[in-house]
Each structure stands twice: as C-alpha cells, then as structure tokens.
Coordinates of C-alpha atoms in Angstrom, one line a residue:
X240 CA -97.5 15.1 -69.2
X241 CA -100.7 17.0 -68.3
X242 CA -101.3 14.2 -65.5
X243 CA -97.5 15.0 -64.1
X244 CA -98.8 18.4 -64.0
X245 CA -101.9 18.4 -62.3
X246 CA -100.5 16.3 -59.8
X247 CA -97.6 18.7 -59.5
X248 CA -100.1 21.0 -58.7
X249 CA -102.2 19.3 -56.2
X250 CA -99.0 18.8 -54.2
X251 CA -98.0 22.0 -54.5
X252 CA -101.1 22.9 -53.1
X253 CA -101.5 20.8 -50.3
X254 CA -98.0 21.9 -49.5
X255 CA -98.4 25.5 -49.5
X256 CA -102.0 25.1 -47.6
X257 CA -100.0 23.0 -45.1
X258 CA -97.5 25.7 -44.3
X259 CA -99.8 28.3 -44.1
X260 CA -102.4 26.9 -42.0
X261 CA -99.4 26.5 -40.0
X262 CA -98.3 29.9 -39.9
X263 CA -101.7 31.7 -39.8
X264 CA -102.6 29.2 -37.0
X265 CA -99.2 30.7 -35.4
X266 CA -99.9 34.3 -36.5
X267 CA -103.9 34.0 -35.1
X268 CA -102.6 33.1 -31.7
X269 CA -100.4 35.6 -31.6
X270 CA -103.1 38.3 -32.6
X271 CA -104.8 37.0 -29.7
X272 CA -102.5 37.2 -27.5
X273 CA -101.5 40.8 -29.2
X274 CA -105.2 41.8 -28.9
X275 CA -105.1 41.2 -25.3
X276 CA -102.3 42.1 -23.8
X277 CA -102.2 45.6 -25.8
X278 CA -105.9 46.4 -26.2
X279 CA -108.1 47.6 -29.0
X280 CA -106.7 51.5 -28.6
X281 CA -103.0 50.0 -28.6
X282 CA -103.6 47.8 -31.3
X283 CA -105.0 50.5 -33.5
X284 CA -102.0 52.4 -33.3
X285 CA -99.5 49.6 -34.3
X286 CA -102.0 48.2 -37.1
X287 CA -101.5 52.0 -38.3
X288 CA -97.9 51.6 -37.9
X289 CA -97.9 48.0 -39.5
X290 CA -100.4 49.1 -42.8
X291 CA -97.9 52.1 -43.1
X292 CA -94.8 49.4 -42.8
X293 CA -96.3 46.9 -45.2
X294 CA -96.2 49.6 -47.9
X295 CA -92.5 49.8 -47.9
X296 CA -92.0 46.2 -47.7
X297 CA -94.5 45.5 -50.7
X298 CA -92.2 48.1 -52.9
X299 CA -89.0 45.5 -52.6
X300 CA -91.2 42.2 -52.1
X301 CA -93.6 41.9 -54.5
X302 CA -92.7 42.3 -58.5
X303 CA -89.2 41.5 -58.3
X304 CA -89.4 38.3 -56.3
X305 CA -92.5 36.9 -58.9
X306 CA -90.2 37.8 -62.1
X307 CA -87.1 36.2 -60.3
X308 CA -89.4 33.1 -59.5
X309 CA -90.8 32.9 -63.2
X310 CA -87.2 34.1 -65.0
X311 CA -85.5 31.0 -62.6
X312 CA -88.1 28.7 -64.1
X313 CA -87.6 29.1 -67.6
X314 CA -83.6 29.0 -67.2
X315 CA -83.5 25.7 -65.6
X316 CA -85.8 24.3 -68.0
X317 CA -83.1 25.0 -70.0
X318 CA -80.3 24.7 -68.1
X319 CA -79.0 27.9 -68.6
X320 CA -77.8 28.3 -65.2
X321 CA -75.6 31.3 -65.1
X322 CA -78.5 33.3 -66.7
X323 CA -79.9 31.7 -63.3
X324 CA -78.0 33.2 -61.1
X325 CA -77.6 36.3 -62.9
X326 CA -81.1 36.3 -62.1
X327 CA -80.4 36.0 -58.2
X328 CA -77.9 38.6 -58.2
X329 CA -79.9 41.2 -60.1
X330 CA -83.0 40.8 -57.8
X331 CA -80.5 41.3 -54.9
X332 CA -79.0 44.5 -56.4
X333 CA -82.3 46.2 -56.7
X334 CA -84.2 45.1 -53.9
X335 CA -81.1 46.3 -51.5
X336 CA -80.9 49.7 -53.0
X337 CA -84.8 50.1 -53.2
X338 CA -84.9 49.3 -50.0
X339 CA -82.3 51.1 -48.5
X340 CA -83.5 54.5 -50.3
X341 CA -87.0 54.0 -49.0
X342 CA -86.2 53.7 -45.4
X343 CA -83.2 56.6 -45.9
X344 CA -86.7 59.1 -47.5
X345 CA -89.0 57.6 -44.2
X346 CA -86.5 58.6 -41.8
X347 CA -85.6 61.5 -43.3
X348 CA -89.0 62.7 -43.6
X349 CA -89.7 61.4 -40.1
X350 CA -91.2 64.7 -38.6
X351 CA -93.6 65.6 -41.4
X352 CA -94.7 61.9 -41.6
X353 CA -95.4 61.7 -38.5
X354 CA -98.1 64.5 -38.5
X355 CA -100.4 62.1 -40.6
X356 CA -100.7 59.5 -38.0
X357 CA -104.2 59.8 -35.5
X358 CA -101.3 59.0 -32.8
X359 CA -97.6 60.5 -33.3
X360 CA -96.6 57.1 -31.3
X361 CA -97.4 54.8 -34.7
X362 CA -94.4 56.9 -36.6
X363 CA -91.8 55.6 -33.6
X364 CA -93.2 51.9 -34.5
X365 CA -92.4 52.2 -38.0
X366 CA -89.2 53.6 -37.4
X367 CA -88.7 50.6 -35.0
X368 CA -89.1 48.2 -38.2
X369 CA -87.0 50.1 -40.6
X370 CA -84.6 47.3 -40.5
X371 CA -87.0 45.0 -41.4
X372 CA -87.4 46.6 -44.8
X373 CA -84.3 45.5 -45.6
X374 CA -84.2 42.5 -44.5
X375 CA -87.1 41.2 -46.0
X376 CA -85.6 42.9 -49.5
X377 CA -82.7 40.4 -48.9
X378 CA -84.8 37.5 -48.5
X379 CA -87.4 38.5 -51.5
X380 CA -84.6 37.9 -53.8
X381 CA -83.2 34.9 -52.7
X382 CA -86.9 33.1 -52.1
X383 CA -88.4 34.3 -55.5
X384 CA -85.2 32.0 -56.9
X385 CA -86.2 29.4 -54.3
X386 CA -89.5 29.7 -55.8
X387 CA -88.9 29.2 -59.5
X388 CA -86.8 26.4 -58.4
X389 CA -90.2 25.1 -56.7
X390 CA -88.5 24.6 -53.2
X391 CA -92.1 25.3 -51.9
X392 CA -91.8 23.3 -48.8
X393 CA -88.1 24.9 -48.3
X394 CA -90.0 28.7 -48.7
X395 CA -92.6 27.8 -46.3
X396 CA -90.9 26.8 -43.5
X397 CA -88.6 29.7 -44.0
X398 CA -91.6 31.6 -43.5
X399 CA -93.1 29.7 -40.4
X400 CA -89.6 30.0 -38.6
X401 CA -90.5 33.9 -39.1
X402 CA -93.6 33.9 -37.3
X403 CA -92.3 30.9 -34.1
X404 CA -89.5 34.1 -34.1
X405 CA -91.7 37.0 -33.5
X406 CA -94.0 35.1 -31.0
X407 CA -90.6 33.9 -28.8
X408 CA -89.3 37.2 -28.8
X409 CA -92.5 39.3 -28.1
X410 CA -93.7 36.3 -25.3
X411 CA -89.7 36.6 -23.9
X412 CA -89.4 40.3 -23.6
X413 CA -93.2 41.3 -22.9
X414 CA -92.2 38.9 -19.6
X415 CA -89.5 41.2 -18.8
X416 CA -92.0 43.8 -18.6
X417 CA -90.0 46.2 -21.9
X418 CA -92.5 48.6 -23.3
X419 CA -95.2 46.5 -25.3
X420 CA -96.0 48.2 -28.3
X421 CA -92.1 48.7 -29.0
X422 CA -91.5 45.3 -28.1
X423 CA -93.7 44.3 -30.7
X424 CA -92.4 46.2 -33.3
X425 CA -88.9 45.2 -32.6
X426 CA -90.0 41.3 -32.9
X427 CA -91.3 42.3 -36.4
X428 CA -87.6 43.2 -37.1
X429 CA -85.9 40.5 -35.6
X430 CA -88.4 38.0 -36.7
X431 CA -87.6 39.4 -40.8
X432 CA -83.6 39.3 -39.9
X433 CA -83.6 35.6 -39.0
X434 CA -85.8 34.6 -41.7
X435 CA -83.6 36.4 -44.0
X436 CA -80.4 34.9 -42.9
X437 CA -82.3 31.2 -43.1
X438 CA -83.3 32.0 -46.9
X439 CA -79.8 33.0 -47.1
X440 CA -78.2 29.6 -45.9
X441 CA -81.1 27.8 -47.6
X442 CA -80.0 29.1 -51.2
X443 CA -76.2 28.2 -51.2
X444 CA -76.8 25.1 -49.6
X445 CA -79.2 24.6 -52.5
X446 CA -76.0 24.9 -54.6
X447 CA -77.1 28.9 -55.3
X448 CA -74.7 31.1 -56.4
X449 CA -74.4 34.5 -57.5
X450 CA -73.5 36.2 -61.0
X451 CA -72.6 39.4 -63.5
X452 CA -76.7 40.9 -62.7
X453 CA -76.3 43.0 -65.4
X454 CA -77.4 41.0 -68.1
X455 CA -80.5 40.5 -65.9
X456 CA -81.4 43.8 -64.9
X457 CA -83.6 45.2 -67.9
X458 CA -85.7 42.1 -68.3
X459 CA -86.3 42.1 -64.5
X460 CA -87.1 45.7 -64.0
X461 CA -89.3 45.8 -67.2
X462 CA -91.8 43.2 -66.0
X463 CA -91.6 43.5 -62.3
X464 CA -92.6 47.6 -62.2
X465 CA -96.3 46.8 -63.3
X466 CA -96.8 44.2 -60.7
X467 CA -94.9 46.2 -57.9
X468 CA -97.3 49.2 -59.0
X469 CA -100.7 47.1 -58.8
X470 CA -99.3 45.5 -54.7
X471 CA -98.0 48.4 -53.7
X472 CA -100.9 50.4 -54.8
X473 CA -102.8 48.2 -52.5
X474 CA -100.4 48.6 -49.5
X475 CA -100.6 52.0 -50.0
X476 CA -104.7 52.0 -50.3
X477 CA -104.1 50.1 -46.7
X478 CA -102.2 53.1 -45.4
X479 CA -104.8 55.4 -46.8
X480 CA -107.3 53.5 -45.0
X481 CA -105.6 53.3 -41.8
X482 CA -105.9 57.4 -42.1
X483 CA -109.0 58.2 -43.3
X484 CA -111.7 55.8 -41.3
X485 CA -110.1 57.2 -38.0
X486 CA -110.0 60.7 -39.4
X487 CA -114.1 60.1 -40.6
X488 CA -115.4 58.5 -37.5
X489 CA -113.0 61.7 -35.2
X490 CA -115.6 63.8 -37.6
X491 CA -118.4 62.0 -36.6
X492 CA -118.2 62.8 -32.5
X493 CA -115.3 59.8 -31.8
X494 CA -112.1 60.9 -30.0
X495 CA -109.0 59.9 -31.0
X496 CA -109.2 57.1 -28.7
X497 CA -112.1 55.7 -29.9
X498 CA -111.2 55.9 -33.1
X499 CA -108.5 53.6 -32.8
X500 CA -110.1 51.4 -30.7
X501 CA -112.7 51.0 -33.4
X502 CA -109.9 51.0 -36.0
X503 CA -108.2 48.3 -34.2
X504 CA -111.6 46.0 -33.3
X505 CA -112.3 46.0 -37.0
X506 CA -109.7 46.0 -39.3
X507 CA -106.6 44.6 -36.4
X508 CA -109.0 42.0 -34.8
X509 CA -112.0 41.1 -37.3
X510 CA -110.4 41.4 -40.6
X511 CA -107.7 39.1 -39.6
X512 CA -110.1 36.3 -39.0
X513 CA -112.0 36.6 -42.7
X514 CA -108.6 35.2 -44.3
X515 CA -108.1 32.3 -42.3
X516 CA -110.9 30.2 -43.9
X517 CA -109.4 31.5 -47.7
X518 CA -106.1 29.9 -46.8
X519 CA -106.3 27.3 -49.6
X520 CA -107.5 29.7 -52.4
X521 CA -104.4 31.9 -51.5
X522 CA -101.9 28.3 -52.2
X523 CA -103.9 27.9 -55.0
X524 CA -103.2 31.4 -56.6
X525 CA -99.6 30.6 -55.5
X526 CA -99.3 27.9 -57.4
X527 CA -101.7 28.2 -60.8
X528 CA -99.2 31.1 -61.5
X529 CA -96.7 28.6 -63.9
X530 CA -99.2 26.3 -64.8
X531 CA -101.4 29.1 -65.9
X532 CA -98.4 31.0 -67.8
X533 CA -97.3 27.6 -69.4
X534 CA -100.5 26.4 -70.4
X535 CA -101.2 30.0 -72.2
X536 CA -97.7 30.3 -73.6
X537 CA -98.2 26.9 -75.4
X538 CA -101.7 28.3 -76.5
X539 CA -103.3 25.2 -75.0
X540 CA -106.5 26.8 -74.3
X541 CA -108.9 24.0 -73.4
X542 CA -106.4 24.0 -70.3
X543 CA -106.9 27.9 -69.8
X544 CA -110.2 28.0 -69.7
X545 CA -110.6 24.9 -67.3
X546 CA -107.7 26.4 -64.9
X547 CA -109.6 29.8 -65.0
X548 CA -113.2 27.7 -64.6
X549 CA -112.2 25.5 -61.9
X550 CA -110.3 28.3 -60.0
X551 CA -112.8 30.8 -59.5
X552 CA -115.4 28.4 -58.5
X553 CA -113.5 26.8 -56.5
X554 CA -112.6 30.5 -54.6
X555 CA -116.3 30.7 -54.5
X556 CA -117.3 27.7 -53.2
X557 CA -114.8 27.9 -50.1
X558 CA -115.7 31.2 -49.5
X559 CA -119.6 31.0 -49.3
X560 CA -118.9 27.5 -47.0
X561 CA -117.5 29.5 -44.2
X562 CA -119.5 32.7 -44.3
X563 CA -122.8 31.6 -42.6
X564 CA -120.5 30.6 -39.6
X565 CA -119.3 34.2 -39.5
X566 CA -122.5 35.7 -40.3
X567 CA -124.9 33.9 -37.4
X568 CA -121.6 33.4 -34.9
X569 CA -119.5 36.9 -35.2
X570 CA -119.9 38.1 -31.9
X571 CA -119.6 34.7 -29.8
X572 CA -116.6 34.5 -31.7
X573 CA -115.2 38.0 -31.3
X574 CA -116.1 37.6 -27.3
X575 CA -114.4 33.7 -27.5
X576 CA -111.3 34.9 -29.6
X577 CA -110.6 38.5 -28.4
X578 CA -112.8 39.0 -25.3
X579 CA -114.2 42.0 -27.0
X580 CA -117.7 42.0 -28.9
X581 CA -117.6 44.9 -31.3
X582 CA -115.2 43.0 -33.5
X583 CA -117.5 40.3 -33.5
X584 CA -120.2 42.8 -34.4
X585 CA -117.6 44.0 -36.9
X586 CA -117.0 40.5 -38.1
X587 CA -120.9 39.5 -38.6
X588 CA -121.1 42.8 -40.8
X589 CA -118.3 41.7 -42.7
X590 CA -119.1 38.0 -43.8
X591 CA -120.2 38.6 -47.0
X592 CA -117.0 40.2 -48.0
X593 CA -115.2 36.6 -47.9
X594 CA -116.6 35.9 -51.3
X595 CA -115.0 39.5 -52.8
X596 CA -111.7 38.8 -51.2
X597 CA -111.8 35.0 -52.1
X598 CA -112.2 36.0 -55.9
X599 CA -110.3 39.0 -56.1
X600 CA -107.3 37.0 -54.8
X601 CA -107.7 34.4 -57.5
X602 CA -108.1 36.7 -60.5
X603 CA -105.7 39.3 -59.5
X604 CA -103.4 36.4 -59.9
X605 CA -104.4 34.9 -62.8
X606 CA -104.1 38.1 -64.4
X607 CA -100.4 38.2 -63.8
X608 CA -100.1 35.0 -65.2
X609 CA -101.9 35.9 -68.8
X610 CA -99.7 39.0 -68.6
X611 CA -102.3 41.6 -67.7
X612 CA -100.5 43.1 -65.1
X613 CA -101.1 46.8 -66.5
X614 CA -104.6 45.7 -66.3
X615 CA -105.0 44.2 -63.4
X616 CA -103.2 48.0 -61.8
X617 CA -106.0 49.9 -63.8
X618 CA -108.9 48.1 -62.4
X619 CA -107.5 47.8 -59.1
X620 CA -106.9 51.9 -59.5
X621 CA -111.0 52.2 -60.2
X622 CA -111.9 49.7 -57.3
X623 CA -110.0 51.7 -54.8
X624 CA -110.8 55.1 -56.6
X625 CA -114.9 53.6 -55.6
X626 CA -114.0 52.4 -52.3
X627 CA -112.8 56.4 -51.2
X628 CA -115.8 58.0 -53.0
X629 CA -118.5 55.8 -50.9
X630 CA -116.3 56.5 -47.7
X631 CA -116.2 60.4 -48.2
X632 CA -120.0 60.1 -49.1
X633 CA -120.9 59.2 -45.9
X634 CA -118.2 61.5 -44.2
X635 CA -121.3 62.9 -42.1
X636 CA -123.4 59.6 -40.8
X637 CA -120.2 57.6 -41.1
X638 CA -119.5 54.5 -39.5
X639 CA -117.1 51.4 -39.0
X640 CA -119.8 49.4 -41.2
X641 CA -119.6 52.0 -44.0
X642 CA -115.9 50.5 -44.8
X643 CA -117.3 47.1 -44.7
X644 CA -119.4 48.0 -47.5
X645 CA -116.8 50.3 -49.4
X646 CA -114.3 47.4 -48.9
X647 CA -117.0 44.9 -50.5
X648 CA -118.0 47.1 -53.6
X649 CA -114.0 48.2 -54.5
X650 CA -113.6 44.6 -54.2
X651 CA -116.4 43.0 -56.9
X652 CA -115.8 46.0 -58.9
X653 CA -112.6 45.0 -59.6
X654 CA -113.2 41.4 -59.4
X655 CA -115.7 42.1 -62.2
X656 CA -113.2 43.9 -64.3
X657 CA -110.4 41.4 -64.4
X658 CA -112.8 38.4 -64.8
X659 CA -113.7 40.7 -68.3
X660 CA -110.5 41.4 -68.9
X661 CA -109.6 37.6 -68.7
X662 CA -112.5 36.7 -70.5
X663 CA -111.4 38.9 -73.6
X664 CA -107.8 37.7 -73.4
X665 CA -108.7 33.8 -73.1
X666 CA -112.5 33.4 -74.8
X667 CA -113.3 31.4 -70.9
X668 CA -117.0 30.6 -70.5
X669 CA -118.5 32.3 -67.5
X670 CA -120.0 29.0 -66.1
X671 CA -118.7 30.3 -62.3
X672 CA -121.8 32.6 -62.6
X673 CA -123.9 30.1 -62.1
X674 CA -121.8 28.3 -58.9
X675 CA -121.8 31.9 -57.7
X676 CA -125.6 32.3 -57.7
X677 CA -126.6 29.0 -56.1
X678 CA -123.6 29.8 -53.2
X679 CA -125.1 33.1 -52.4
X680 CA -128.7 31.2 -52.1
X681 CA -127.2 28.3 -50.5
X682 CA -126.0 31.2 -47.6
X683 CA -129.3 31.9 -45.9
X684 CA -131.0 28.2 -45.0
X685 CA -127.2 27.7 -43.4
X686 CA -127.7 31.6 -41.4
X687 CA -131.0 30.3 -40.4
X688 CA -129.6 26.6 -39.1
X689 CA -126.9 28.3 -37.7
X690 CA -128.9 30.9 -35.2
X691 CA -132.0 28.1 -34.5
X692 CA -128.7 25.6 -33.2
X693 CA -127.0 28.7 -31.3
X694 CA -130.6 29.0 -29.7
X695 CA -131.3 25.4 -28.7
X696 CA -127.7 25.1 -27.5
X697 CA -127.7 27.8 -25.0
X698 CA -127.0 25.1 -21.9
X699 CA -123.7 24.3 -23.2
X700 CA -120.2 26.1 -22.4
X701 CA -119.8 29.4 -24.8
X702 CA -116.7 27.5 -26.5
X703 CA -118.8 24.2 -26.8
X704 CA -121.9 26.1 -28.0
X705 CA -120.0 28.3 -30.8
X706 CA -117.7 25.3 -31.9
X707 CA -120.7 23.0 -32.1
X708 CA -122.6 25.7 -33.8
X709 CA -119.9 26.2 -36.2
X710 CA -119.4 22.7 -37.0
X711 CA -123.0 21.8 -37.6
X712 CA -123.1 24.7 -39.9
X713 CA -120.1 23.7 -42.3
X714 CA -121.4 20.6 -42.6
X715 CA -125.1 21.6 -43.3
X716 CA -123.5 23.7 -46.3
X717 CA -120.8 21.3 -47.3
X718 CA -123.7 18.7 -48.0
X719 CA -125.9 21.6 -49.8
X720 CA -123.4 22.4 -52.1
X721 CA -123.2 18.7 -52.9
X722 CA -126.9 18.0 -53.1
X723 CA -126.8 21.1 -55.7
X724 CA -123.6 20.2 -57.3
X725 CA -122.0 23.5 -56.7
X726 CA -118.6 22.2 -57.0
X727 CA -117.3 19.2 -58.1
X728 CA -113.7 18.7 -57.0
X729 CA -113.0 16.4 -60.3
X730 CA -112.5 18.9 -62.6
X731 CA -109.3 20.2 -60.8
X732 CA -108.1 17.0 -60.6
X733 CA -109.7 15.6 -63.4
X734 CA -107.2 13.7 -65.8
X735 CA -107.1 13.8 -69.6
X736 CA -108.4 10.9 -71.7
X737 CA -105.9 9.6 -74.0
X738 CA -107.1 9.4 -77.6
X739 CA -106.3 6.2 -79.1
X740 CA -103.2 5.1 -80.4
X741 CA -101.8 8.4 -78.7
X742 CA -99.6 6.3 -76.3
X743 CA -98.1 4.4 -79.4
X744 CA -97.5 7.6 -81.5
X745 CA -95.8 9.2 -78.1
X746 CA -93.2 6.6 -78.2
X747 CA -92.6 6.4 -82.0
X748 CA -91.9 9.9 -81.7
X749 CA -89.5 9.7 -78.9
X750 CA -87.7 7.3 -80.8
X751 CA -87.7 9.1 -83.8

C-alpha cells in the first residue's frame, strides 16, 4: 500500500510539473512578448491592475476549491457519492455569490478606488476583468471536485487551454491595432470564461452531477475561511505592495513614470522569472497535500516526518541549483529575455530569494495539510507585518533593492515560523538544516565558475554565451550537491522494507 502511494505520488508529480512547465513556458513567452510590446511604464500599470485583480479572485479560488478537493476525496473513498455532489453544488453556491458581491462593492466603489492607484488608468483594467472574477469562481468549484477526484492531468490541461486562450486573443487583437493594455486585460477575461466553460463540460462528462448543498455548506465554510484568510491575505499584501514601492520610490525624487517603470522591471519582468525554476516544488506541494493529511490522520508518523524531511530539502536543493545562474547571469538574461537591463539588475539582486520562496511554498502547504491553517495565517500576518516595517524604514534612501530584501526577510521569517510550528505538531527532526547550510556554501564556487566562464566566453553570440554559461553552471552545482550528498533523490522514492512474514499475515487477514 505505501509503495501504491508513493508511486501515486511521483506520477502525480511528474504530471502536474509537466503541465505547468507547459503553461509557464506559455505564460513566460507571453510576458515577453507583453514586456515588449507594452513597455516597462505600461506594464507597471497593468501589473498594478493584475496584483489588485488577483485579490478578488484569491477570495473565491482558494479555501473553497482545497476543502471541495479534500471533502470529494474522503466521499469517494467511501462511496458516498451524493454527499459528493452535495459537495460540488455547495462550493458553486458560495463561490458565485462571493464573487458576484465582490465585483458588485469594486464597481460600486469604482471612483474612490481608483484614487489609490499611481495611474487612474490601472482602475479601468480591473474593471475590464471583472468578469473574470466570476468566471474563475465557477471553475474553482467545479476543479477543486476534479481535484479530489485526482483528474490532475484533466485540471491541467484545463488550465493550459487558459493561457494558449489569452496569447491567441491578445496576438489576434493587438494585430488589429485595439488599444493594448485593454486588449490585454480583456484576454484575461476571455481566457478565464473559456476555461470555465471547459471545466464545466469536463465535470459532467466525468459523470458530475449536482445536489441539495445544504448539507454541505457548514462543513465547507468552516474549514475553507482560514485558508481563504492566509491566500487572500497574501493577494492583498501583493496589492499593498503594488502601492506602496511606487508611492516610496515617487518620495525619493522618481516620477510617476519612473516609478512604474521600476515597478514593472522588477516585480512584472524579474519576479516572474524566479518561479520558473521552482516549478516542481509548486507540483510537489500540490500533490503532498492528501498524502500528508492521510498519513497524519492515520498517525503514521515515520511517514510524516519523512514527507516533511524529504520535502523541504528537496525545495532547498532545487532552489540553491538555479540561483548561481541568476546571480552571475541576471542582466545578460534581463537584456536576452526583455531587452531591458534593470530587471536583470533587479533579477541578480534577487537570486537569493528563490530559496525563501522555494520553502515558504512547501511549508505553507504542509501546514494546511496537518491542519494549521490558523497558524500558517498568523505567521504569514508577522512576515508581512516585517516586510512593511523594513520598507517604511527606508522610506528616505529607498530603493527597488530595499523590497528585494523586505521580500526575503518576510519570507524566512515566516518560513521559520511554520517549520516550528510543524515541528511542534509532528516531533520532525530538523535534518533539512543541515542540506540548507551546505546549499548556501555550495552557492558561491558555482557564482565564481559562472562569471570566470561568462568572461572566457565573450567571442560567442550573447544567447550562446548566457545559455552556455547557464548550462555549465547547473551542471557544476548539480555534481556538487552530489559529491556532498545534499540530496539524495531515494528517500522520496524510497520504498518500505517488508518485515518478515508481513506478506503472509497481509493475506491471512484478507481472508479472514
């Protein structure tokens, strides 16, 4: 049984990594594109827009469709499926009203709203993508069910025919010559509508139906709130963010132009690339979330602690690979990518925080599978309390770096904090501490390969010389890591030794 569900898990990962390396490959072209075709200023004021949209969308997409997901589970395990759809219907219900009030208070509070944007323009974007709230409230419901089903591959392509959408219909109607930055709102919405009419289809051809949601509706609300607090929480931080660090470098001598254009170097062009390489930690956290919950339900917790173990190093170990490479390379690689060097200067600054982000993403979800999600809200509440105290510290020498380094302290702060609290809860070793140290080290030999190779390679192409750079440099830390045994794959995939005579007494039992 633990062998089914390890390898259950591996494909589940591969899976999930597959699709999204798909659609972040999809969705880094198109920022490309985006990033050129608008401009740094432009871009700034739809990221604003977008950070501001992502808020509303987090309050009927995140808490609901995990508790759906993890409610689904459990009722086909025991084949209880009208408390199934019950399920279904009861997320529908109250991600279509939530929804539908939010976007009713945005536009009704359009005016006032709009005097907190740097440019009045980002409040006509968001208005532009209204729909899209409610669209992707409709699909939230039906793809948490989808989810607990584990129709992973079904979810994720769902999700890639979303982005192919937006690309066709921003590529179709920029050629027209429409007004860009509307155009590329309105692809948001029309990218979210078909993907929610797909999900739609998907589920009743999946034999989905819909029941009474009333029997459904306290259990769902009860455990979805805390987790809908700690994501929208961080939405909202986003929005904050998207205020503020225009607003502190404005106070520092910056207009309003070059404030967004900073803003949109930074966080709209440079951020963006930090998650690519994290890609297979995110599928990871995806998919731990039932084996996790099951293996503490059943209080196995030699399984606990190895899951926890394995996951965080692991998060650590592909995070400190690709950081050297972002470190030594980040402006070739903001002119290569974006044809614009401060986000490369941005993204060089920034390196370090893959490790933060890689971890934080891991725990955050392990602590909603050990049922910490009051917890997790708490310590996310003091990281991002931190993050606003060291960016109003510096509100008179501030600078686009300064949020690098408030990002990266909110960030391990409450990294730290959940790793304790998950620690407390489970009794898990902290052997990662060790894997974590020995990464950091492992770092600078692999900056100092990577500029000496940058150097000697300066009669190459600029895309040969960064790509060969870049390769030489993952593979120079892949085989340090293994020389120092930072990671060993095996104990993710690791099997169970049978006990003697465990086989025999397996059968006896199934007979008895």
């Amino acid at each position: 049984e633990y062998n089914n569900c390890m390898k259950a898990m591996v494909r589940a990962v591969f899976t999930l990594t597959l699709f999204t390396v798909i659609e972040r490959a999809l969705g880094f072209v198109f920022k490309i594109y985006l990033s050129r075709q608008l401009g740094a200023a432009a871009l700034g004021i739809y990221q604003v827009a977008l950070s501001f949209f992502f808020v509303l969308v987090t309050l009927v997409t995140s808490g609901v469709p995990l508790i759906a997901a993890k409610l689904t589970a459990k009722y086909r395990a025991d084949k209880d499926y009208k408390s199934e759809f019950s399920v279904t219907a009861a997320a529908l219900v109250v991600n279509v009203i939530v929804s539908l009030v939010v976007c009713l208070v945005v536009f009704a509070l359009k005016k006032p709203l709009s005097g907190l944007f740097a440019d009045a323009f980002s409040m006509t974007l968001l208005c532009i993508m209204l729909p899209a709230v409610v669209a992707s409230g409709v699909y939230a419901s039906f793809r948490g069910v989808l989810w607990g089903r584990k129709l992973y591959t079904a979810v994720s392509i769902v999700e890639v025919i979303e982005q192919i959408s937006r690309i066709a219909v921003t590529v179709a109607l920029f050629s027209l010559g429409f007004d860009k930055l509307r155009v590329t709102a309105l692809a948001m919405t029309i990218g979210c509508a078909i993907s929610c009419l797909v999900c739609v289809i998907l589920y009743f051809c999946k034999r989905g139906r819909l029941a009474d949601p009333r029997p459904a509706l306290k259990p769902l609300l009860k455990s979805s709130v805390p987790i809908t607090a700690v994501r929208a929480s961080s939405s909202v931080l986003g929005s904050l963010v998207a205020l503020a660090v225009p607003f502190l470098l404005t106070l520092n001598g910056a207009t309003t132009e070059e404030a967004l254009y900073l803003y949109g170097s930074s966080v709209g062009m440079a951020l963006p690339l930090l998650y690519i390489p994290i890609t297979v930690v995110g599928s990871l956290a995806f998919a731990m979330i039932p084996t996790l919950s099951a293996a503490y339900a059943s209080h196995d917790t030699a399984d606990v602690h190895k899951q926890v173990s394995a996951a965080i190093t692991f998060s650590i170990y592909v995070a400190a690979l690709f950081a050297p490479t972002f470190y030594a390379l980040g402006e070739p690689l903001g002119l290569l990518i974006y044809g614009n060097a401060d986000s490369g200067r941005f993204l060089s600054a920034a390196s370090w925080l893959l490790i933060p982000i890689a971890v934080e993403n891991i725990t955050s979800s392990m602590m909603n599978s050990l049922d910490l999600e009051r917890v997790s809200f708490v310590n996310y509440a003091i990281g991002s309390a931190v993050l606003f105290g060291i960016l109003f510290a510096f509100w008179k020498n501030f600078n686009i770096n300064i949020y690098a380094i408030a990002t990266g302290v909110s960030l391990s702060l409450s990294c730290l904090l959940d790793i304790i609290a998950i620690k407390r809860r489970t009794g898990v070793k902290l052997d990662f501490v060790w894997a974590l140290v020995k990464s950091i080290l492992l770092i600078i030999p692999a900056i100092v390969l990577n500029r000496a190779f940058y150097l000697g390679f300066r009669f190459m192409p600029p895309l040969l010389r960064t790509g060969c750079t870049a390769a030489i440099s993952l593979l120079f830390m892949f085989g340090l890591n293994y020389v120092f045994g930072t990671f060993d794959i095996s104990i993710v995939i690791s099997r169970k030794k049978k006990k003697p005579g465990q086989k025999r007494r397996t059968r006896k039992n199934a007979q008895t």
